[in-house]
Amino acid sequence: MGFTDTLNDGSWSMDDYYKHVFEEFDANKNGELDSKELEAALTKLGKKVSFADLDTDGDGKISLEEFKMLALMVETHNHSIYKQPLMSKCADLME
């Protein structure tokens, strides 16, 4: 996957984790989410956000940076997205 151990301790940064989650939802692996991929992500996360709200540049696609805004809308570290097994590697939550 190409994650960088920015802390040199075997853990991931939150950016690495968000990239991993983004890649899980990017079904066609083109580096962006279309409306169907975003709908699947929102359903899994239990969030109701419009595509237009996240597509801040209006290009009809959701980039990783735009996807990170969704993470800010998810309740602080109590949501199931933060309870996935890979979160144990994320040092940002261990503090």
Short mmCIF file of N, CA, C and O in Angstrom, two decimals:
data_model
loop_
_atom_site.label_atom_id
_atom_site.label_comp_id
_atom_site.label_asym_id
_atom_site.label_seq_id
_atom_site.Cartn_x
_atom_site.Cartn_y
_atom_site.Cartn_z
N MET A 1 0.80 -1.21 0.00
CA MET A 1 0.00 0.00 0.00
C MET A 1 0.83 1.26 0.00
O MET A 1 0.33 2.31 -0.29
N GLY A 2 2.06 1.17 0.42
CA GLY A 2 2.92 2.33 0.36
C GLY A 2 2.75 3.33 1.49
O GLY A 2 2.93 4.51 1.30
N PHE A 3 2.39 2.87 2.67
CA PHE A 3 2.27 3.79 3.78
C PHE A 3 3.64 4.11 4.34
O PHE A 3 4.54 3.29 4.34
N THR A 4 3.77 5.31 4.84
CA THR A 4 5.05 5.78 5.36
C THR A 4 5.00 5.76 6.87
O THR A 4 4.08 6.29 7.48
N ASP A 5 6.00 5.16 7.48
CA ASP A 5 6.13 5.17 8.94
C ASP A 5 6.78 6.49 9.32
O ASP A 5 7.97 6.58 9.56
N THR A 6 5.96 7.54 9.37
CA THR A 6 6.49 8.88 9.61
C THR A 6 7.06 9.05 11.01
O THR A 6 7.87 9.93 11.25
N LEU A 7 6.63 8.19 11.93
CA LEU A 7 7.13 8.29 13.30
C LEU A 7 8.26 7.30 13.58
O LEU A 7 8.80 7.27 14.67
N ASN A 8 8.60 6.49 12.57
CA ASN A 8 9.66 5.49 12.70
C ASN A 8 9.45 4.54 13.88
O ASN A 8 10.39 4.15 14.54
N ASP A 9 8.19 4.20 14.12
CA ASP A 9 7.91 3.28 15.22
C ASP A 9 6.93 2.18 14.81
O ASP A 9 6.34 1.51 15.66
N GLY A 10 6.75 1.98 13.52
CA GLY A 10 5.85 0.94 13.04
C GLY A 10 4.39 1.34 12.99
O GLY A 10 3.53 0.53 12.70
N SER A 11 4.10 2.59 13.29
CA SER A 11 2.70 3.03 13.30
C SER A 11 2.40 3.91 12.09
O SER A 11 3.30 4.34 11.39
N TRP A 12 1.12 4.16 11.87
CA TRP A 12 0.67 5.01 10.77
C TRP A 12 0.21 6.35 11.32
O TRP A 12 -0.25 6.46 12.46
N SER A 13 0.27 7.36 10.50
CA SER A 13 -0.34 8.64 10.84
C SER A 13 -1.82 8.57 10.50
O SER A 13 -2.28 7.66 9.80
N MET A 14 -2.61 9.52 10.95
CA MET A 14 -4.03 9.58 10.59
C MET A 14 -4.16 9.73 9.08
O MET A 14 -5.06 9.15 8.48
N ASP A 15 -3.27 10.49 8.45
CA ASP A 15 -3.33 10.63 6.99
C ASP A 15 -3.18 9.28 6.30
O ASP A 15 -3.88 8.99 5.33
N ASP A 16 -2.28 8.43 6.81
CA ASP A 16 -2.11 7.09 6.25
C ASP A 16 -3.40 6.29 6.41
O ASP A 16 -3.82 5.58 5.51
N TYR A 17 -4.00 6.40 7.59
CA TYR A 17 -5.23 5.65 7.83
C TYR A 17 -6.36 6.13 6.93
O TYR A 17 -7.07 5.31 6.33
N TYR A 18 -6.53 7.44 6.79
CA TYR A 18 -7.57 7.97 5.91
C TYR A 18 -7.34 7.52 4.47
O TYR A 18 -8.28 7.20 3.75
N LYS A 19 -6.08 7.47 4.06
CA LYS A 19 -5.77 7.00 2.71
C LYS A 19 -6.18 5.54 2.56
O LYS A 19 -6.75 5.15 1.53
N HIS A 20 -5.91 4.74 3.57
CA HIS A 20 -6.30 3.33 3.52
C HIS A 20 -7.82 3.19 3.40
O HIS A 20 -8.32 2.42 2.57
N VAL A 21 -8.57 3.91 4.22
CA VAL A 21 -10.03 3.84 4.18
C VAL A 21 -10.53 4.34 2.82
O VAL A 21 -11.40 3.72 2.20
N PHE A 22 -9.97 5.43 2.32
CA PHE A 22 -10.33 5.97 1.01
C PHE A 22 -10.12 4.90 -0.06
O PHE A 22 -10.99 4.68 -0.91
N GLU A 23 -8.99 4.23 -0.02
CA GLU A 23 -8.68 3.20 -1.02
C GLU A 23 -9.65 2.02 -0.93
O GLU A 23 -9.96 1.40 -1.95
N GLU A 24 -10.16 1.73 0.26
CA GLU A 24 -11.15 0.66 0.39
C GLU A 24 -12.44 1.02 -0.35
O GLU A 24 -13.08 0.17 -0.94
N PHE A 25 -12.83 2.29 -0.31
CA PHE A 25 -14.05 2.73 -0.97
C PHE A 25 -13.86 3.00 -2.46
O PHE A 25 -14.82 3.05 -3.21
N ASP A 26 -12.63 3.18 -2.89
CA ASP A 26 -12.33 3.46 -4.30
C ASP A 26 -12.35 2.15 -5.08
O ASP A 26 -11.32 1.57 -5.40
N ALA A 27 -13.56 1.70 -5.41
CA ALA A 27 -13.75 0.38 -6.02
C ALA A 27 -13.01 0.20 -7.33
O ALA A 27 -12.47 -0.87 -7.61
N ASN A 28 -12.96 1.23 -8.16
CA ASN A 28 -12.29 1.08 -9.46
C ASN A 28 -10.82 1.49 -9.41
O ASN A 28 -10.14 1.50 -10.43
N LYS A 29 -10.33 1.83 -8.23
CA LYS A 29 -8.90 2.13 -7.99
C LYS A 29 -8.34 3.22 -8.90
O LYS A 29 -7.18 3.18 -9.30
N ASN A 30 -9.15 4.26 -9.15
CA ASN A 30 -8.67 5.35 -9.98
C ASN A 30 -8.20 6.56 -9.17
O ASN A 30 -7.87 7.60 -9.72
N GLY A 31 -8.18 6.44 -7.85
CA GLY A 31 -7.66 7.52 -7.01
C GLY A 31 -8.67 8.59 -6.68
O GLY A 31 -8.31 9.63 -6.12
N GLU A 32 -9.94 8.35 -6.98
CA GLU A 32 -11.00 9.30 -6.64
C GLU A 32 -12.31 8.53 -6.48
O GLU A 32 -12.43 7.42 -6.98
N LEU A 33 -13.24 9.13 -5.75
CA LEU A 33 -14.53 8.49 -5.54
C LEU A 33 -15.56 9.13 -6.44
O LEU A 33 -15.68 10.35 -6.48
N ASP A 34 -16.33 8.29 -7.14
CA ASP A 34 -17.46 8.82 -7.90
C ASP A 34 -18.67 8.80 -6.97
O ASP A 34 -18.58 8.43 -5.79
N SER A 35 -19.82 9.19 -7.49
CA SER A 35 -21.00 9.31 -6.63
C SER A 35 -21.42 7.97 -6.03
O SER A 35 -21.84 7.91 -4.87
N LYS A 36 -21.30 6.88 -6.78
CA LYS A 36 -21.69 5.56 -6.25
C LYS A 36 -20.72 5.10 -5.16
O LYS A 36 -21.14 4.53 -4.15
N GLU A 37 -19.43 5.34 -5.36
CA GLU A 37 -18.45 4.95 -4.35
C GLU A 37 -18.65 5.76 -3.08
O GLU A 37 -18.56 5.23 -1.97
N LEU A 38 -18.93 7.06 -3.24
CA LEU A 38 -19.16 7.90 -2.06
C LEU A 38 -20.44 7.47 -1.35
O LEU A 38 -20.46 7.42 -0.11
N GLU A 39 -21.47 7.13 -2.10
CA GLU A 39 -22.71 6.68 -1.50
C GLU A 39 -22.47 5.43 -0.64
O GLU A 39 -22.98 5.32 0.47
N ALA A 40 -21.66 4.51 -1.14
CA ALA A 40 -21.31 3.31 -0.37
C ALA A 40 -20.56 3.67 0.90
O ALA A 40 -20.82 3.11 1.97
N ALA A 41 -19.64 4.62 0.79
CA ALA A 41 -18.88 5.05 1.96
C ALA A 41 -19.80 5.69 3.00
O ALA A 41 -19.72 5.38 4.19
N LEU A 42 -20.69 6.56 2.55
CA LEU A 42 -21.59 7.25 3.47
C LEU A 42 -22.55 6.26 4.14
O LEU A 42 -22.85 6.39 5.32
N THR A 43 -22.99 5.27 3.38
CA THR A 43 -23.87 4.25 3.94
C THR A 43 -23.14 3.48 5.04
O THR A 43 -23.67 3.28 6.13
N LYS A 44 -21.91 3.08 4.76
CA LYS A 44 -21.13 2.33 5.75
C LYS A 44 -20.87 3.18 7.00
O LYS A 44 -20.90 2.69 8.11
N LEU A 45 -20.63 4.48 6.78
CA LEU A 45 -20.34 5.37 7.90
C LEU A 45 -21.60 5.88 8.58
O LEU A 45 -21.52 6.50 9.64
N GLY A 46 -22.75 5.66 7.96
CA GLY A 46 -24.00 6.12 8.55
C GLY A 46 -24.15 7.63 8.52
O GLY A 46 -24.78 8.22 9.39
N LYS A 47 -23.59 8.25 7.51
CA LYS A 47 -23.64 9.71 7.39
C LYS A 47 -24.49 10.12 6.20
O LYS A 47 -24.53 9.44 5.19
N LYS A 48 -25.16 11.23 6.34
CA LYS A 48 -25.95 11.79 5.26
C LYS A 48 -25.33 13.13 4.89
O LYS A 48 -25.60 14.14 5.52
N VAL A 49 -24.48 13.10 3.90
CA VAL A 49 -23.81 14.29 3.40
C VAL A 49 -23.99 14.27 1.89
O VAL A 49 -23.86 13.21 1.27
N SER A 50 -24.27 15.40 1.32
CA SER A 50 -24.46 15.40 -0.13
C SER A 50 -23.12 15.37 -0.85
O SER A 50 -22.10 15.84 -0.32
N PHE A 51 -23.14 14.81 -2.04
CA PHE A 51 -21.94 14.77 -2.87
C PHE A 51 -21.41 16.19 -3.08
O PHE A 51 -20.21 16.44 -2.98
N ALA A 52 -22.32 17.12 -3.33
CA ALA A 52 -21.92 18.51 -3.58
C ALA A 52 -21.23 19.14 -2.38
O ALA A 52 -20.33 19.97 -2.54
N ASP A 53 -21.63 18.74 -1.18
CA ASP A 53 -20.98 19.28 0.03
C ASP A 53 -19.52 18.88 0.13
O ASP A 53 -18.69 19.65 0.61
N LEU A 54 -19.21 17.67 -0.32
CA LEU A 54 -17.83 17.19 -0.24
C LEU A 54 -17.02 17.53 -1.48
O LEU A 54 -15.80 17.66 -1.41
N ASP A 55 -17.67 17.68 -2.62
CA ASP A 55 -16.98 17.99 -3.88
C ASP A 55 -16.71 19.49 -3.94
O ASP A 55 -17.33 20.22 -4.70
N THR A 56 -15.76 19.93 -3.14
CA THR A 56 -15.53 21.36 -2.98
C THR A 56 -14.98 22.04 -4.23
O THR A 56 -15.17 23.24 -4.41
N ASP A 57 -14.31 21.29 -5.10
CA ASP A 57 -13.77 21.91 -6.31
C ASP A 57 -14.73 21.76 -7.50
O ASP A 57 -14.46 22.25 -8.59
N GLY A 58 -15.85 21.06 -7.29
CA GLY A 58 -16.88 20.96 -8.31
C GLY A 58 -16.50 20.14 -9.54
O GLY A 58 -17.12 20.28 -10.59
N ASP A 59 -15.52 19.23 -9.40
CA ASP A 59 -15.08 18.45 -10.56
C ASP A 59 -15.86 17.15 -10.75
O ASP A 59 -15.59 16.38 -11.66
N GLY A 60 -16.84 16.89 -9.88
CA GLY A 60 -17.64 15.69 -10.01
C GLY A 60 -16.99 14.44 -9.45
O GLY A 60 -17.48 13.34 -9.66
N LYS A 61 -15.90 14.60 -8.72
CA LYS A 61 -15.16 13.49 -8.11
C LYS A 61 -14.75 13.90 -6.70
O LYS A 61 -14.56 15.08 -6.42
N ILE A 62 -14.59 12.91 -5.84
CA ILE A 62 -14.13 13.17 -4.47
C ILE A 62 -12.68 12.73 -4.36
O ILE A 62 -12.37 11.55 -4.53
N SER A 63 -11.82 13.67 -4.10
CA SER A 63 -10.39 13.38 -3.93
C SER A 63 -10.13 12.92 -2.49
O SER A 63 -11.01 13.03 -1.62
N LEU A 64 -8.94 12.44 -2.25
CA LEU A 64 -8.56 12.06 -0.89
C LEU A 64 -8.70 13.25 0.06
O LEU A 64 -9.21 13.12 1.16
N GLU A 65 -8.26 14.41 -0.38
CA GLU A 65 -8.34 15.60 0.48
C GLU A 65 -9.79 15.95 0.80
O GLU A 65 -10.11 16.32 1.93
N GLU A 66 -10.67 15.83 -0.18
CA GLU A 66 -12.09 16.09 0.07
C GLU A 66 -12.67 15.02 0.99
O GLU A 66 -13.50 15.32 1.85
N PHE A 67 -12.23 13.78 0.83
CA PHE A 67 -12.69 12.68 1.67
C PHE A 67 -12.29 12.92 3.13
O PHE A 67 -13.04 12.57 4.05
N LYS A 68 -11.14 13.50 3.35
CA LYS A 68 -10.69 13.77 4.72
C LYS A 68 -11.66 14.70 5.45
O LYS A 68 -11.80 14.63 6.66
N MET A 69 -12.36 15.57 4.69
CA MET A 69 -13.36 16.44 5.32
C MET A 69 -14.47 15.60 5.93
O MET A 69 -15.02 15.95 6.97
N LEU A 70 -14.81 14.49 5.27
CA LEU A 70 -15.83 13.60 5.81
C LEU A 70 -15.39 13.05 7.16
O LEU A 70 -16.19 12.94 8.09
N ALA A 71 -14.11 12.74 7.29
CA ALA A 71 -13.59 12.22 8.55
C ALA A 71 -13.80 13.23 9.68
O ALA A 71 -14.05 12.85 10.82
N LEU A 72 -13.73 14.51 9.36
CA LEU A 72 -13.96 15.54 10.38
C LEU A 72 -15.41 15.60 10.82
O LEU A 72 -15.72 16.05 11.91
N MET A 73 -16.31 15.12 9.94
CA MET A 73 -17.74 15.11 10.27
C MET A 73 -18.13 13.91 11.12
O MET A 73 -19.17 13.91 11.75
N VAL A 74 -17.28 12.88 11.11
CA VAL A 74 -17.55 11.67 11.90
C VAL A 74 -17.19 11.98 13.35
O VAL A 74 -16.18 12.61 13.62
N GLU A 75 -18.03 11.52 14.26
CA GLU A 75 -17.78 11.81 15.67
C GLU A 75 -16.37 11.42 16.08
O GLU A 75 -15.83 10.44 15.62
N THR A 76 -15.82 12.16 16.97
CA THR A 76 -14.44 11.99 17.40
C THR A 76 -14.15 10.59 17.92
O THR A 76 -14.55 10.23 19.00
N HIS A 77 -13.48 9.82 17.12
CA HIS A 77 -12.90 8.52 17.47
C HIS A 77 -13.84 7.53 18.15
O HIS A 77 -13.38 6.54 18.67
N ASN A 78 -15.14 7.79 18.17
CA ASN A 78 -16.10 6.84 18.73
C ASN A 78 -16.80 6.05 17.65
O ASN A 78 -17.46 5.07 17.93
N HIS A 79 -16.68 6.49 16.42
CA HIS A 79 -17.36 5.85 15.30
C HIS A 79 -16.68 4.53 14.96
O HIS A 79 -15.49 4.35 15.21
N SER A 80 -17.45 3.62 14.36
CA SER A 80 -16.91 2.30 14.03
C SER A 80 -15.72 2.35 13.08
O SER A 80 -14.89 1.45 13.07
N ILE A 81 -15.61 3.42 12.28
CA ILE A 81 -14.46 3.53 11.37
C ILE A 81 -13.15 3.53 12.15
O ILE A 81 -12.12 3.09 11.67
N TYR A 82 -13.20 4.03 13.39
CA TYR A 82 -11.98 4.08 14.20
C TYR A 82 -11.75 2.79 14.98
O TYR A 82 -10.77 2.66 15.68
N LYS A 83 -12.67 1.84 14.87
CA LYS A 83 -12.54 0.59 15.61
C LYS A 83 -12.09 -0.56 14.73
O LYS A 83 -12.06 -1.69 15.16
N GLN A 84 -11.74 -0.25 13.50
CA GLN A 84 -11.25 -1.29 12.59
C GLN A 84 -9.88 -1.76 13.07
O GLN A 84 -9.14 -1.00 13.69
N PRO A 85 -9.54 -3.01 12.79
CA PRO A 85 -8.26 -3.56 13.28
C PRO A 85 -7.03 -2.72 12.94
O PRO A 85 -6.11 -2.65 13.75
N LEU A 86 -7.03 -2.07 11.79
CA LEU A 86 -5.84 -1.30 11.41
C LEU A 86 -5.64 -0.06 12.28
O LEU A 86 -4.56 0.50 12.31
N MET A 87 -6.67 0.37 12.99
CA MET A 87 -6.51 1.56 13.83
C MET A 87 -5.48 1.32 14.93
O MET A 87 -4.91 2.26 15.44
N SER A 88 -5.24 0.10 15.30
CA SER A 88 -4.23 -0.17 16.33
C SER A 88 -2.85 0.27 15.87
O SER A 88 -1.96 0.47 16.68
N LYS A 89 -2.66 0.44 14.56
CA LYS A 89 -1.38 0.90 14.03
C LYS A 89 -1.28 2.42 14.01
O LYS A 89 -0.25 2.97 13.70
N CYS A 90 -2.37 3.11 14.31
CA CYS A 90 -2.39 4.56 14.15
C CYS A 90 -1.96 5.26 15.43
O CYS A 90 -2.71 5.35 16.41
N ALA A 91 -0.77 5.79 15.43
CA ALA A 91 -0.19 6.40 16.62
C ALA A 91 -0.93 7.66 17.04
O ALA A 91 -0.95 8.00 18.22
N ASP A 92 -1.55 8.39 16.10
CA ASP A 92 -2.23 9.62 16.43
C ASP A 92 -3.35 9.42 17.45
O ASP A 92 -3.69 10.32 18.18
N LEU A 93 -3.92 8.22 17.50
CA LEU A 93 -5.00 7.94 18.45
C LEU A 93 -4.50 7.38 19.76
O LEU A 93 -5.25 7.29 20.72
N MET A 94 -3.25 7.03 19.82
CA MET A 94 -2.72 6.38 21.01
C MET A 94 -2.28 7.39 22.07
O MET A 94 -1.89 7.03 23.15
N GLU A 95 -2.32 8.66 21.72
CA GLU A 95 -1.86 9.69 22.66
C GLU A 95 -2.91 10.06 23.66
O GLU A 95 -4.05 9.88 23.51
#
